[in-house]
Amino acid sequence: MKTIKIEIEIPEAFARYIDVQDPNYQRRVQELLCYGLIQENKISFGKAAEILGIDKLSLITNLGKLGIPYFDYDIDEVKRDALNASRVMEENR
């Protein structure tokens, strides 16, 4: 995938916590950018996985480790989906 270089300014206090020599540093920054774009609904989970060069299941697992849910359902939506699934199963017996 083609890349571009972006420079950003950060507070000096961050510098002591960032190890830019860490080989995984750039990767973690890329992941955080993708996760932010997902949360803002600017890209899909599939697109984020594609950009990061990982499969969707790995992306979902990584999101979970960061506390970002793949399914953003409230309990009423879950109950409604369960009822619909039960109804479909009954109709297809």
XYZ file of C-alpha atoms in Angstrom, residues 23-87:
65
model
C 9.847 -1.351 15.937
C 6.142 -1.627 16.848
C 5.685 2.101 17.505
C 4.642 3.078 13.981
C 2.262 0.131 13.798
C 0.560 1.113 17.068
C 0.111 4.686 15.843
C -1.466 3.387 12.620
C -3.814 1.137 14.601
C -4.891 4.002 16.853
C -5.588 6.187 13.826
C -7.756 3.455 12.302
C -9.605 2.864 15.565
C -10.350 6.587 15.828
C -11.714 6.625 12.288
C -13.878 3.588 13.057
C -15.314 5.257 16.154
C -16.109 8.343 14.094
C -17.804 6.096 11.491
C -15.473 7.403 8.777
C -14.264 3.933 7.765
C -15.704 0.455 8.157
C -14.188 -2.404 10.116
C -13.390 -4.130 6.836
C -11.625 -1.066 5.443
C -9.619 -0.647 8.655
C -8.527 -4.295 8.500
C -7.526 -3.821 4.862
C -5.520 -0.670 5.645
C -3.751 -2.394 8.532
C -3.108 -5.528 6.480
C -4.834 -7.836 8.959
C -7.935 -9.996 8.832
C -11.188 -8.697 10.245
C -11.177 -11.158 13.175
C -7.766 -9.870 14.300
C -9.069 -6.318 14.063
C -12.122 -7.183 16.167
C -9.880 -8.876 18.748
C -7.568 -5.854 18.889
C -10.546 -3.510 19.242
C -11.827 -5.554 22.161
C -8.466 -5.236 23.922
C -8.828 -1.453 23.625
C -12.394 -1.514 24.918
C -13.897 -0.641 21.527
C -16.952 -2.841 20.901
C -17.526 -4.454 17.533
C -21.226 -4.707 18.247
C -22.656 -1.446 19.508
C -26.053 -2.761 20.586
C -28.128 -1.752 23.547
C -30.079 -4.470 25.358
C -33.359 -3.676 23.564
C -31.703 -4.180 20.166
C -30.265 -7.521 21.296
C -33.689 -8.672 22.521
C -35.340 -7.564 19.269
C -32.745 -9.413 17.182
C -33.169 -12.549 19.300
C -36.952 -12.439 18.832
C -36.564 -11.963 15.086
C -34.111 -14.856 14.871
C -36.493 -17.103 16.824
C -39.377 -16.138 14.561
